[in-house]
Structure formats: structure tokens, C-alpha cells
Tab-separated table of C-alpha atoms in Angstrom:
chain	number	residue	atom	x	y	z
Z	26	UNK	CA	-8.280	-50.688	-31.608
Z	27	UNK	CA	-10.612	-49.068	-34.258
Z	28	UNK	CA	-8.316	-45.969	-35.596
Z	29	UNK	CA	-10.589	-43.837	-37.804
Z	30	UNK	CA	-8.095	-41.773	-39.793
Z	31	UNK	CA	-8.944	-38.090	-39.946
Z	32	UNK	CA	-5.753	-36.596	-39.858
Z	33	UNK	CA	-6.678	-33.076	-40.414
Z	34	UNK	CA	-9.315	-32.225	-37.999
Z	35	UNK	CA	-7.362	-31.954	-34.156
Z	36	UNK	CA	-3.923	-31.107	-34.052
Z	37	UNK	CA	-2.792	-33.658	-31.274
Z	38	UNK	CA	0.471	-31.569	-29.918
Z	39	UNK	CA	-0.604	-30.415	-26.261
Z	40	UNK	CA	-1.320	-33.565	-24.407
Z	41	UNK	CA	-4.399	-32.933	-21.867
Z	42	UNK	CA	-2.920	-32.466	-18.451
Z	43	UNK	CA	-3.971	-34.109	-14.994
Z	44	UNK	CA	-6.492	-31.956	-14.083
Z	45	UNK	CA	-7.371	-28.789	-15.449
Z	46	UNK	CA	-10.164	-27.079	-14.343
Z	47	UNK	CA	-8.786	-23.484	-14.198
Z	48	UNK	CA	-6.678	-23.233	-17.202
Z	49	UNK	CA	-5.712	-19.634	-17.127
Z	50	UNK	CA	-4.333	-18.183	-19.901
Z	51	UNK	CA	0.028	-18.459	-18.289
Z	52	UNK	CA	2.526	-16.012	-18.661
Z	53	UNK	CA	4.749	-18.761	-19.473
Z	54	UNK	CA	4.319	-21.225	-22.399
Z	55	UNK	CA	2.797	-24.384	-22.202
Z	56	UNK	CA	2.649	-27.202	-19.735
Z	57	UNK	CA	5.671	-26.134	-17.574
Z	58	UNK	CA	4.808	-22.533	-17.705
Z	59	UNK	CA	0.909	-23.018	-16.234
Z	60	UNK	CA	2.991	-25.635	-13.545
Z	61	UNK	CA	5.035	-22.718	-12.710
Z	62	UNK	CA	2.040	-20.594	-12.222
Z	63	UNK	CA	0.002	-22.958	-10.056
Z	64	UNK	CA	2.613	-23.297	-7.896
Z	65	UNK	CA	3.528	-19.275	-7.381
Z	66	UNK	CA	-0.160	-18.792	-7.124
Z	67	UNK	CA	-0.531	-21.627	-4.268
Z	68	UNK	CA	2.038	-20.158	-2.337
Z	69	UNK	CA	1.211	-16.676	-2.342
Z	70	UNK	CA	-2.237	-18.393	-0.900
Z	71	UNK	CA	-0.571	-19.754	1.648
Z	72	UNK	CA	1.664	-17.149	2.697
Z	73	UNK	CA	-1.480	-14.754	2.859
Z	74	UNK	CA	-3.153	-17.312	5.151
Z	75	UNK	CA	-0.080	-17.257	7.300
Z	76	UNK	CA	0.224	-13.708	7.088
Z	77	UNK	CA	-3.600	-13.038	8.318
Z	78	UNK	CA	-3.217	-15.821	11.284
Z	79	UNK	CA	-0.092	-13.715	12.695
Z	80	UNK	CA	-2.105	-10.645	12.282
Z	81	UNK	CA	-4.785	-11.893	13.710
Z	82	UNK	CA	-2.805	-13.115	16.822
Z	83	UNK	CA	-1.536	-9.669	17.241
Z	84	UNK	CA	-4.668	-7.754	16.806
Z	85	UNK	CA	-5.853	-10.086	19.266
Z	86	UNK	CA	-3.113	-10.138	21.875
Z	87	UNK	CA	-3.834	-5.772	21.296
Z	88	UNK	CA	-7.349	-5.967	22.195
Z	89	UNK	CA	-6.974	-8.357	25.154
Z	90	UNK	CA	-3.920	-6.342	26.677
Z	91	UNK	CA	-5.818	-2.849	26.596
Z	92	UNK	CA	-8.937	-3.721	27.184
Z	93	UNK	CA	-7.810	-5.496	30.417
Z	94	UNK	CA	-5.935	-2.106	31.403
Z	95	UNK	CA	-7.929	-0.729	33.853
Z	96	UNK	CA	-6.649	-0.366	37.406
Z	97	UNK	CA	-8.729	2.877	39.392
Z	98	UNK	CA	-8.523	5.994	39.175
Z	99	UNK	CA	-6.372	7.911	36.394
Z	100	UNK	CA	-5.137	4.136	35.668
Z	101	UNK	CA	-8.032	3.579	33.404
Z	102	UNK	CA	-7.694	3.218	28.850
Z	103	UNK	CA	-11.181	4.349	28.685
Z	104	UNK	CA	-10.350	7.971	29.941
Z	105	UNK	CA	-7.657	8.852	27.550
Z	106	UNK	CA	-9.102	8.950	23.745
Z	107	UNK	CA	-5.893	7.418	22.089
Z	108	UNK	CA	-6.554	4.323	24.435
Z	109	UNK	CA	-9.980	4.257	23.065
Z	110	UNK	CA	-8.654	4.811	19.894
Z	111	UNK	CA	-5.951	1.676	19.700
Z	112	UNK	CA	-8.352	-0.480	21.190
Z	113	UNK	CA	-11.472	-0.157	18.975
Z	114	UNK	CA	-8.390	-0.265	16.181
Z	115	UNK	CA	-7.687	-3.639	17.738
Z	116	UNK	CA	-11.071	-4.804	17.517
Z	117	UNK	CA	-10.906	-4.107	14.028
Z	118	UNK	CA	-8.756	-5.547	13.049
Z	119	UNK	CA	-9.260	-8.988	14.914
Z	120	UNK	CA	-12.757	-9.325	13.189
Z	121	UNK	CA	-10.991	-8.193	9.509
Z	122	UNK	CA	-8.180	-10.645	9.799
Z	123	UNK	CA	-10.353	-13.480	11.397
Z	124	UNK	CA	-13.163	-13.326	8.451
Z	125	UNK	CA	-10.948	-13.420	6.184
Z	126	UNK	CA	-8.525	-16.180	7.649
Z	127	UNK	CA	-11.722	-18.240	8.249
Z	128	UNK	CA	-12.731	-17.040	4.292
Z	129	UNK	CA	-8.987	-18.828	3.401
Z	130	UNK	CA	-9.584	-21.867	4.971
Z	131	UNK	CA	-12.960	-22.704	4.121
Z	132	UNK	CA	-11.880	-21.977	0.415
Z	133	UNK	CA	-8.917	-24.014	0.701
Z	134	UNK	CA	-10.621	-26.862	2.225
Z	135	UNK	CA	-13.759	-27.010	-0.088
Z	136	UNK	CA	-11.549	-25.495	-3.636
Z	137	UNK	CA	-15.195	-23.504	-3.892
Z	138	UNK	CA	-14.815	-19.737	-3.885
Z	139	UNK	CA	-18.343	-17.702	-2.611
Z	140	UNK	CA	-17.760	-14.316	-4.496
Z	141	UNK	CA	-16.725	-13.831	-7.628
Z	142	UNK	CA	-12.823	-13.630	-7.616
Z	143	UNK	CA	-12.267	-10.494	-8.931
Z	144	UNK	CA	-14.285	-9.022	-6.314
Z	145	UNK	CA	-12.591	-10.719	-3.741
Z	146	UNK	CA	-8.999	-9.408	-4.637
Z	147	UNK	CA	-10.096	-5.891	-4.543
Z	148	UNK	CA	-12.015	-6.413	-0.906
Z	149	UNK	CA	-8.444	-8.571	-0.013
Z	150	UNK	CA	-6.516	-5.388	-1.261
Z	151	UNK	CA	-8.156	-2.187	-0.046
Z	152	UNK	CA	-9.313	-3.889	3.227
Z	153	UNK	CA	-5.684	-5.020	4.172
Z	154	UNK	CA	-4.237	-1.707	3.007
Z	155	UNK	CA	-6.840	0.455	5.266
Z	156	UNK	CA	-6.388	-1.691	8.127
Z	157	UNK	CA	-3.201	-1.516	7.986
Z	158	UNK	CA	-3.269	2.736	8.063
Z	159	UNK	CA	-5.585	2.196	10.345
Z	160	UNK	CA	-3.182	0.013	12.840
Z	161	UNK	CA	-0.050	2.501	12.444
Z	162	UNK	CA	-2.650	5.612	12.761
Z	163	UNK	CA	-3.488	4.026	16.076
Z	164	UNK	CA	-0.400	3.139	17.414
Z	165	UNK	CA	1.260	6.851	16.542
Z	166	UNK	CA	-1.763	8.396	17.974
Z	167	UNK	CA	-1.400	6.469	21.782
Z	168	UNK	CA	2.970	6.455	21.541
Z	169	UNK	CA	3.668	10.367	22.842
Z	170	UNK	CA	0.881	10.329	25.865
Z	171	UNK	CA	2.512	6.806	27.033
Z	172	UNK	CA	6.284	8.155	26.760
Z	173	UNK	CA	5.016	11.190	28.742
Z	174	UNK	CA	3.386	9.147	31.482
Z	175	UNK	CA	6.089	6.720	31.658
Z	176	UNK	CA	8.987	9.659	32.406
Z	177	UNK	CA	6.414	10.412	35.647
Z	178	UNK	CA	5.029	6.708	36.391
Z	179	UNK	CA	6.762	3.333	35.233
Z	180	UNK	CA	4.329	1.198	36.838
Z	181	UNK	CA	1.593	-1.672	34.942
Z	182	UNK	CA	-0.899	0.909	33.261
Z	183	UNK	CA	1.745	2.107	31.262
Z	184	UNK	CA	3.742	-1.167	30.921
Z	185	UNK	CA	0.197	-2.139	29.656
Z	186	UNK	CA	-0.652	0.148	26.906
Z	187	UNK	CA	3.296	0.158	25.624
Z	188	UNK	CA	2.471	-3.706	25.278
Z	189	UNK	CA	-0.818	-2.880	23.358
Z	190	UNK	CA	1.024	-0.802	21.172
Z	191	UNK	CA	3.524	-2.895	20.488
Z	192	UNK	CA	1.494	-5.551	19.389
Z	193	UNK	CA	-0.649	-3.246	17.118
Z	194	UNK	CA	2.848	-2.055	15.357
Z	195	UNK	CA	3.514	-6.001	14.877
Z	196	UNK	CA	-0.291	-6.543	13.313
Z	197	UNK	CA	0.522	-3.386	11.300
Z	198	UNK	CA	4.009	-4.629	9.992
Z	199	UNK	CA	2.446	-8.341	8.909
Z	200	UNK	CA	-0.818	-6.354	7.381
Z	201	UNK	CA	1.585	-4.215	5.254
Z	202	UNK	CA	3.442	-7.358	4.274
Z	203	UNK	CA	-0.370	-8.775	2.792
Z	204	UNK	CA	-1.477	-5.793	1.778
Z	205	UNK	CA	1.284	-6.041	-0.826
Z	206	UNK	CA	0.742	-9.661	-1.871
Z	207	UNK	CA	-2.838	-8.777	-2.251
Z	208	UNK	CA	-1.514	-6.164	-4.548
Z	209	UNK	CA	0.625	-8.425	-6.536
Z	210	UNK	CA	-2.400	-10.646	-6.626
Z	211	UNK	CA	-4.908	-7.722	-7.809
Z	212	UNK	CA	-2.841	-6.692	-10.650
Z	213	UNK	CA	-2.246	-9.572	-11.818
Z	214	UNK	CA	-6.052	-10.270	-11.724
Z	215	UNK	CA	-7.114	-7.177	-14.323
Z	216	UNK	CA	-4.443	-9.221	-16.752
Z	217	UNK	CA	-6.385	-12.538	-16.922
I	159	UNK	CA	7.687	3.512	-55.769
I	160	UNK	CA	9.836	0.666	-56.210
I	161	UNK	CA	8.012	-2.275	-55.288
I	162	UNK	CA	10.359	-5.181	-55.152
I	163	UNK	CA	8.275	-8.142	-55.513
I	164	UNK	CA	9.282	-10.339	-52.190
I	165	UNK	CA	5.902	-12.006	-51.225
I	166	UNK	CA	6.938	-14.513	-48.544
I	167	UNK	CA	9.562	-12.676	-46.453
I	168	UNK	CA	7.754	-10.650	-44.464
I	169	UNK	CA	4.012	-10.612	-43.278
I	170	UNK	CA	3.402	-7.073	-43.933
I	171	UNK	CA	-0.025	-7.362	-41.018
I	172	UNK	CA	1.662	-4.644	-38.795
I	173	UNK	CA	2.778	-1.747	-40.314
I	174	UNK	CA	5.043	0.056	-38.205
I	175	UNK	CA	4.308	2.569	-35.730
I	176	UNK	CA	5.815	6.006	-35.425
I	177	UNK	CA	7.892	5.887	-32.696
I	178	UNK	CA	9.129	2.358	-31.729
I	179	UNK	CA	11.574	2.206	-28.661
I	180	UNK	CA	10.047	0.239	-25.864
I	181	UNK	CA	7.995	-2.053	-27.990
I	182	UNK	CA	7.337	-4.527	-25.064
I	183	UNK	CA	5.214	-7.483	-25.189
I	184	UNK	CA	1.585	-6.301	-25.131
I	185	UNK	CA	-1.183	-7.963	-22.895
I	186	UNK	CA	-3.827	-7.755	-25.728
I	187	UNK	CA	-3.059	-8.935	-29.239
I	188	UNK	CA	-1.331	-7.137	-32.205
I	189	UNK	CA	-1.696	-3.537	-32.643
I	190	UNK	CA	-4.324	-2.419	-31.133
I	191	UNK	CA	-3.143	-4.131	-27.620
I	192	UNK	CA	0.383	-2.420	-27.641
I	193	UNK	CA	-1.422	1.147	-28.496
I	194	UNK	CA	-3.482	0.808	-25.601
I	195	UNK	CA	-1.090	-0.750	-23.645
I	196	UNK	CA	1.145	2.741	-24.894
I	197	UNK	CA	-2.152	5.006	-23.842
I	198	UNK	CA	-2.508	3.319	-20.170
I	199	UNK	CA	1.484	3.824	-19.708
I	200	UNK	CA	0.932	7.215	-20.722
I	201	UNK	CA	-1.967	8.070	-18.474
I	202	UNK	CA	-0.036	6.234	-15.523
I	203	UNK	CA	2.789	8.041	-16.133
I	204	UNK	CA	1.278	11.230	-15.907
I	205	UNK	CA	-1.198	10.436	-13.364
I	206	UNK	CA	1.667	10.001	-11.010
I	207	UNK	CA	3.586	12.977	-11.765
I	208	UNK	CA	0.296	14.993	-11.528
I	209	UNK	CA	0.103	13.116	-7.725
I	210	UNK	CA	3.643	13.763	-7.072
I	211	UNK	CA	3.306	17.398	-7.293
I	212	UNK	CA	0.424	17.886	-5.758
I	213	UNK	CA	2.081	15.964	-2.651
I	214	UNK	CA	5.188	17.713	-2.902
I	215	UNK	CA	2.655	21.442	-2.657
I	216	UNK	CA	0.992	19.681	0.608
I	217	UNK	CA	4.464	18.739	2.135
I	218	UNK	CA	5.756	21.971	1.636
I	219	UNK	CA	2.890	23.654	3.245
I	220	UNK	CA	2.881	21.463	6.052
I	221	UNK	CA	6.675	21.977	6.289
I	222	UNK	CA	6.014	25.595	5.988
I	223	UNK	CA	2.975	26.786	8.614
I	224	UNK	CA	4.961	24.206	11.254
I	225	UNK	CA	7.957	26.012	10.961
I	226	UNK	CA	7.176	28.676	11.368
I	227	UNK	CA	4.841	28.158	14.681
I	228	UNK	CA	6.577	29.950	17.052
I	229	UNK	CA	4.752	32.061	19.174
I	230	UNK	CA	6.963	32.200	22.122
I	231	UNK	CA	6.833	30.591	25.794
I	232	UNK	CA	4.347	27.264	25.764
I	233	UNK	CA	3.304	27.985	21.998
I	234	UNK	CA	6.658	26.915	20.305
I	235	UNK	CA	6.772	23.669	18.442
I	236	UNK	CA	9.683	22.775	18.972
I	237	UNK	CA	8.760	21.885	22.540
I	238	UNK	CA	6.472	19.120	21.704
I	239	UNK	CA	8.332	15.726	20.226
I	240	UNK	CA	4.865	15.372	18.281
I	241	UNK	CA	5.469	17.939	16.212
I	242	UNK	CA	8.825	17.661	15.826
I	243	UNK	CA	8.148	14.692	14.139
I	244	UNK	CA	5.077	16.490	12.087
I	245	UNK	CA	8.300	18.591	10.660
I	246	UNK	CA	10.596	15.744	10.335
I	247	UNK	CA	8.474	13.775	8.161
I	248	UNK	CA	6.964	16.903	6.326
I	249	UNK	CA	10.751	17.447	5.304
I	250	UNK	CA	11.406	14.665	4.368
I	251	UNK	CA	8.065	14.134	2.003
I	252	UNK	CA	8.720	17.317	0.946
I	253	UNK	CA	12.257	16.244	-0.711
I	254	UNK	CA	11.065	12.591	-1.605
I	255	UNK	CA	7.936	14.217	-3.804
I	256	UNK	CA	10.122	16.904	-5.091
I	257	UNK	CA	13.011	14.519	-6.352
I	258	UNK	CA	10.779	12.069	-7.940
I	259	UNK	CA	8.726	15.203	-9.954
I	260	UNK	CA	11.839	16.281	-11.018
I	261	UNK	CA	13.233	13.039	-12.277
I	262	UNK	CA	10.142	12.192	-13.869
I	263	UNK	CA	9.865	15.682	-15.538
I	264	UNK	CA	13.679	15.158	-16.662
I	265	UNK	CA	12.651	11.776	-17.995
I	266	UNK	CA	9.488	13.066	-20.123
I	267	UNK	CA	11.244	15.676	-21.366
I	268	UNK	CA	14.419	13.992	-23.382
I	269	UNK	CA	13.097	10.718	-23.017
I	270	UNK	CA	15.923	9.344	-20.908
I	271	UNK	CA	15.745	6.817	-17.897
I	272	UNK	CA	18.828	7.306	-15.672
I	273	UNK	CA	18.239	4.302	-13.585
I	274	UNK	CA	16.932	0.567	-15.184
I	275	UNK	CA	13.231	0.462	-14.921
I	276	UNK	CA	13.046	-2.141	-12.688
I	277	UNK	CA	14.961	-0.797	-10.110
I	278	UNK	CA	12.975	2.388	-10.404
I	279	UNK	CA	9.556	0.865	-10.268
I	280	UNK	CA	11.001	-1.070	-7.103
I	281	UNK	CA	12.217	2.500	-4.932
I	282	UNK	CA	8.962	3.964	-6.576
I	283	UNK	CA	6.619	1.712	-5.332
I	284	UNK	CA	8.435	1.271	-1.295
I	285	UNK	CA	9.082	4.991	-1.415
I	286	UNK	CA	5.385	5.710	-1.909
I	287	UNK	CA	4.436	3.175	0.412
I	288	UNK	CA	6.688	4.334	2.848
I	289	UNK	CA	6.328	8.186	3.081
I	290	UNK	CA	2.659	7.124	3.314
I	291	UNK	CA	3.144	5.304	6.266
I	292	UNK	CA	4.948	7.839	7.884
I	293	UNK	CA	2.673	10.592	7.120
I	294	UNK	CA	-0.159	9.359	8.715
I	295	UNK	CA	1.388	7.750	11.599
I	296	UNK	CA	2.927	11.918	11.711
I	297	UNK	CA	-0.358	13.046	11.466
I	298	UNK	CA	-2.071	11.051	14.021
I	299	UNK	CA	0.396	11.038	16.812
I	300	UNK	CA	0.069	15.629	16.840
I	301	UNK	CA	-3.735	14.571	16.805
I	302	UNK	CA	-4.256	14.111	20.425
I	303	UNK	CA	-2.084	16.654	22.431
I	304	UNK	CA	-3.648	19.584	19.456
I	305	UNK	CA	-7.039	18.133	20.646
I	306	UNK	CA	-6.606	18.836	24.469
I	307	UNK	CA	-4.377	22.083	24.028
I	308	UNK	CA	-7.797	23.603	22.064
I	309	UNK	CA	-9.859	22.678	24.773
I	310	UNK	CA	-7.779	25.107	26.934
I	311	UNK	CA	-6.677	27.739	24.191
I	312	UNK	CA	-7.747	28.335	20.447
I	313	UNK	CA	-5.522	30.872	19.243
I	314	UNK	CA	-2.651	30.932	16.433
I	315	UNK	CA	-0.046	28.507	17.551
I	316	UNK	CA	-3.147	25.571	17.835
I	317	UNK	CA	-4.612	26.620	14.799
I	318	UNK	CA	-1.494	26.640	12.681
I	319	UNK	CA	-0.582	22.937	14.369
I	320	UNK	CA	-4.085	21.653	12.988
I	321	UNK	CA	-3.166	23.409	9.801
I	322	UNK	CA	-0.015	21.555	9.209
I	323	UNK	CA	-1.364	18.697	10.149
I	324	UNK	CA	-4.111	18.333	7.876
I	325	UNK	CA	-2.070	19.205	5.258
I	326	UNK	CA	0.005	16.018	5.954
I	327	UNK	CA	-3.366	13.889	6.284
I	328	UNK	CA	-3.847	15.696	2.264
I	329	UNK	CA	-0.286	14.666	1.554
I	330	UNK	CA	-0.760	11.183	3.368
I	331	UNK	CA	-3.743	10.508	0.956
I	332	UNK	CA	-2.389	11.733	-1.839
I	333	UNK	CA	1.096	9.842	-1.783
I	334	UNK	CA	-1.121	6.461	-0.676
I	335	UNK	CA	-2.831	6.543	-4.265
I	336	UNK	CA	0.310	7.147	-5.652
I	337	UNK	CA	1.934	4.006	-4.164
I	338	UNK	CA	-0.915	2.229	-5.856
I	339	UNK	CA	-0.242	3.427	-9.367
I	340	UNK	CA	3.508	2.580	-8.387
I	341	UNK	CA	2.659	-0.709	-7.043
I	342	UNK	CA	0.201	-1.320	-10.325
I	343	UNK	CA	3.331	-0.472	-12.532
I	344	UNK	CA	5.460	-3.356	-10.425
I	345	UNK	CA	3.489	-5.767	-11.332
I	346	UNK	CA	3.077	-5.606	-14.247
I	347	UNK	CA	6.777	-4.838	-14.494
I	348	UNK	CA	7.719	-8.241	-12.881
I	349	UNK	CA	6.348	-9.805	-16.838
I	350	UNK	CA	7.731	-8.360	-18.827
């Protein structure tokens, strides 16, 4: 063992940790503090990945469910513009939470991010909080022409679009929920 | 002057600023960091009352010209569940806005928080988010049946629902940037 003695040149008090490769500066204080970080931060990945799959599902399950709604005659989405309306909405949607559930897991998978992240957590942010508008926009817009055409007809047109709707309310209610993880995850961005 | 000679007490680096109540722990480093932490506090806070108002003048308004749209026979409003809601939810933005100008108005003015911050940056941000929400999905569900009634007839009682209702799309955007202040200020709330 060939111990050179400089004792005044490194100051050997923080022992190097398994394997740091994004040592952020922590809100906490030392070793347990950046532990506590990584794992917060890993979970709010997670639940965001969750979150977009369940969106996804429902924007999905909207889209299928109207655009399948045609049945003759007055029975048709494409004649009434807040039919039109929830299911391009729907459409959105799908392709928004898909890219960006596919984005997730390819990051997760490879640990190698394409755009820079700061970037990213705006685009996660604003594009989660607009779809989200978007979804509730939609589903207000098609709810009072469905109640009115149910108190004549109650048959599968309308059974139809109240399932649409009902499924873009859902995709609305989990985008909210990542719009405001994205949020927390934005702010807390401009602070590193 | 009586300089008593004490030279290892105190670190005299940061002399002390004028008015030192809330001296929380700054992002950047020494004095400089908390004075501009002070400045963007400042500018939020105002920011947001400035929003506030403006969103409590649009609520009003839209409260206001729905009101008072009734013309009689067909052209009453209060025959239509759409804009029944239009009025619900321009009442109740109308008091949300107002209530929050007023407490932050009372709070600039002696410098008093009623409530504990956090709480308040917690029914500031969901409150926001909230009315938002239900603004647009307001807005967008009088959309359709305004639409088809102007086909047919463009006189006062259409006019004056696509009055009210763009003021709530003006108080829907509004409000929306002001949950993002709100939710900014939450995050940042959530370390200190």
C-alpha cells in the first residue's frame, strides 16, 4: 500500500456514491437527501407513464366508440358538429398521449433522453394542459344535444355518443391529473 | 460611533436589509439571490392580482349581458340548460375572482396573511385550476345550440348569448394563466 501523505490537498468527507452520473444539486443535504430525490423523481416518472397509458386507453376507447356511430339516416356523428368535434378531440389526444407514452418508455428503457430536458418539461406541461382543455371543451360542447336527443330517442346512437363522452371526461380527468405533475416537474426544473 | 472591537463574533458579509420578515431560504446565493428571489415574489404577486381583476371584470360582464337576455317567448335564457349553466359558472367566477382580489388587496395593504401560506397557495392553485375548467367547458357547451339558433335568427337575444360567452372564453384564458402563476408559487412553496 504506497500512502503518499498530502494531507491538505482533498478533503476526504463525502464518500463517492454508487453511481452518479446526474448529481443534481438536492434540496436536501448530502447522500440521503440526493437518495430522497432520486427516488421522488423516479416515481413521479412512473406515475406520468401510468397516467398517459390510462389516457391513452380512454382517448382511444373515445375515438373507436364515435367513430363507429353511424347507423342511417339522422343516426349519423358526422352530421352534428359537436360529434365531429369530440371525435377529432379524440384523435388528438390518442396520438398526444401515445408519442409521448412511447417517448417514456424508450427513455426509460435506454436512460438516453433525445431533447434537451428542459425543453421537454415545458412540451410535457403545456401539451398535457391544452389537451386536457381541449378534452373537457369537447365533451361540454356534445353533452346538451345528447341529453336533448335522449328525452326523444333512447336507442344505440345516443347510448353511443354518451359512451364517447364519457370516456373523453375520463381521458380529461387523468390528463388534468399529469398536467399537474408535469407542473410540479417544470418548476422544479427552472430551480436546477 | 462606538465601535466595540468584537472581530470574530459575527461575519459582518451581509449587512442587513431594510425590511426583514419572510427572510426564506433563497435559491441563489447570499444577497443578491434573496433580493431577486424578493423582486420575482413581488412581480408574481402582483401579476396575479392584476389577472384576478381582470377575470373578475370578464365574469361580471358575462354574468351581466346573460342576465339580462330576456327578450320574451323563445329568446329567454333561462329556457336553455346551456346557458343556465353559462350564468351559473359566470356567478360563481365572478365571486371566486372577486374574493381572492380582495384578500390579496387586504394582504398588500397591512401586510397580513389571514390563512398559513401553504394552505393558501394550495386553494389558490385548485381554485384557479378549477374555475378554469369550468369556464371553458361553460363556454363550449352554449357554443353549439348559439351556432344553429344564428343560422335561423341574428338578432339581440343571439348576439348577447355570443357576447357572454366570449367573455367567459376571455375569463377562461385569463384565470388558466393565473392557475399557472398559482401552480408556479406551489412549487416552489413545497421547499421551503
Amino acid at each position: 500500500m504506497t500512502s503518499t501523505e498530502e494531507p491538505t490537498k482533498t478533503a476526504p468527507t463525502a464518500p463517492p456514491a454508487g453511481d452518479v452520473e446526474s448529481q443534481a444539486p438536492a434540496t436536501g443535504f448530502g447522500v440521503p437527501g440526493i437518495l430522497s430525490r432520486w427516488r421522488r423523481e423516479d416515481l413521479l416518472k412512473k406515475g406520468s407513464l401510468v397516467l398517459r397509458v390510462i389516457g391513452f386507453l380512454f382517448s382511444l376507447l373515445a375515438f373507436i366508440i364515435m367513430a363507429s356511430n353511424s347507423h342511417g339516416g339522422w343516426e349519423d356523428f358526422d352530421k352534428y358538429e359537436e360529434y365531429r368535434y369530440v371525435l377529432a378531440i379524440a384523435i388528438l389526444s390518442t396520438l398526444y398521449t401515445g408519442a409521448q407514452a412511447l417517448r417514456q418508455v424508450q427513455e426509460m428503457s435506454t436512460g438516453k433522453q433525445i431533447f434537451p430536458s428542459r425543453t421537454l418539461a415545458l412540451v410535457d406541461f403545456f401539451g398535457d394542459q391544452i389537451v386536457a382543455y381541449l378534452l373537457i371543451s369537447a365533451a361540454s360542447s356534445a353533452i346538451p344535444i345528447t341529453n336533448r336527443m335522449r328525452e326523444g330517442a333512447d336507442n344505440i346512437f345516443t347510448d353511443s355518443s354518451a359512451a364517447a363522452i364519457s370516456m373523453e371526461i375520463l381521458a380529461f380527468l387523468v390528463l388534468a391529473f399529469s398536467a399537474l405533475i408535469s407542473g410540479y416537474k417544470l418548476s422544479n426544473q427552472s430551480y436546477i
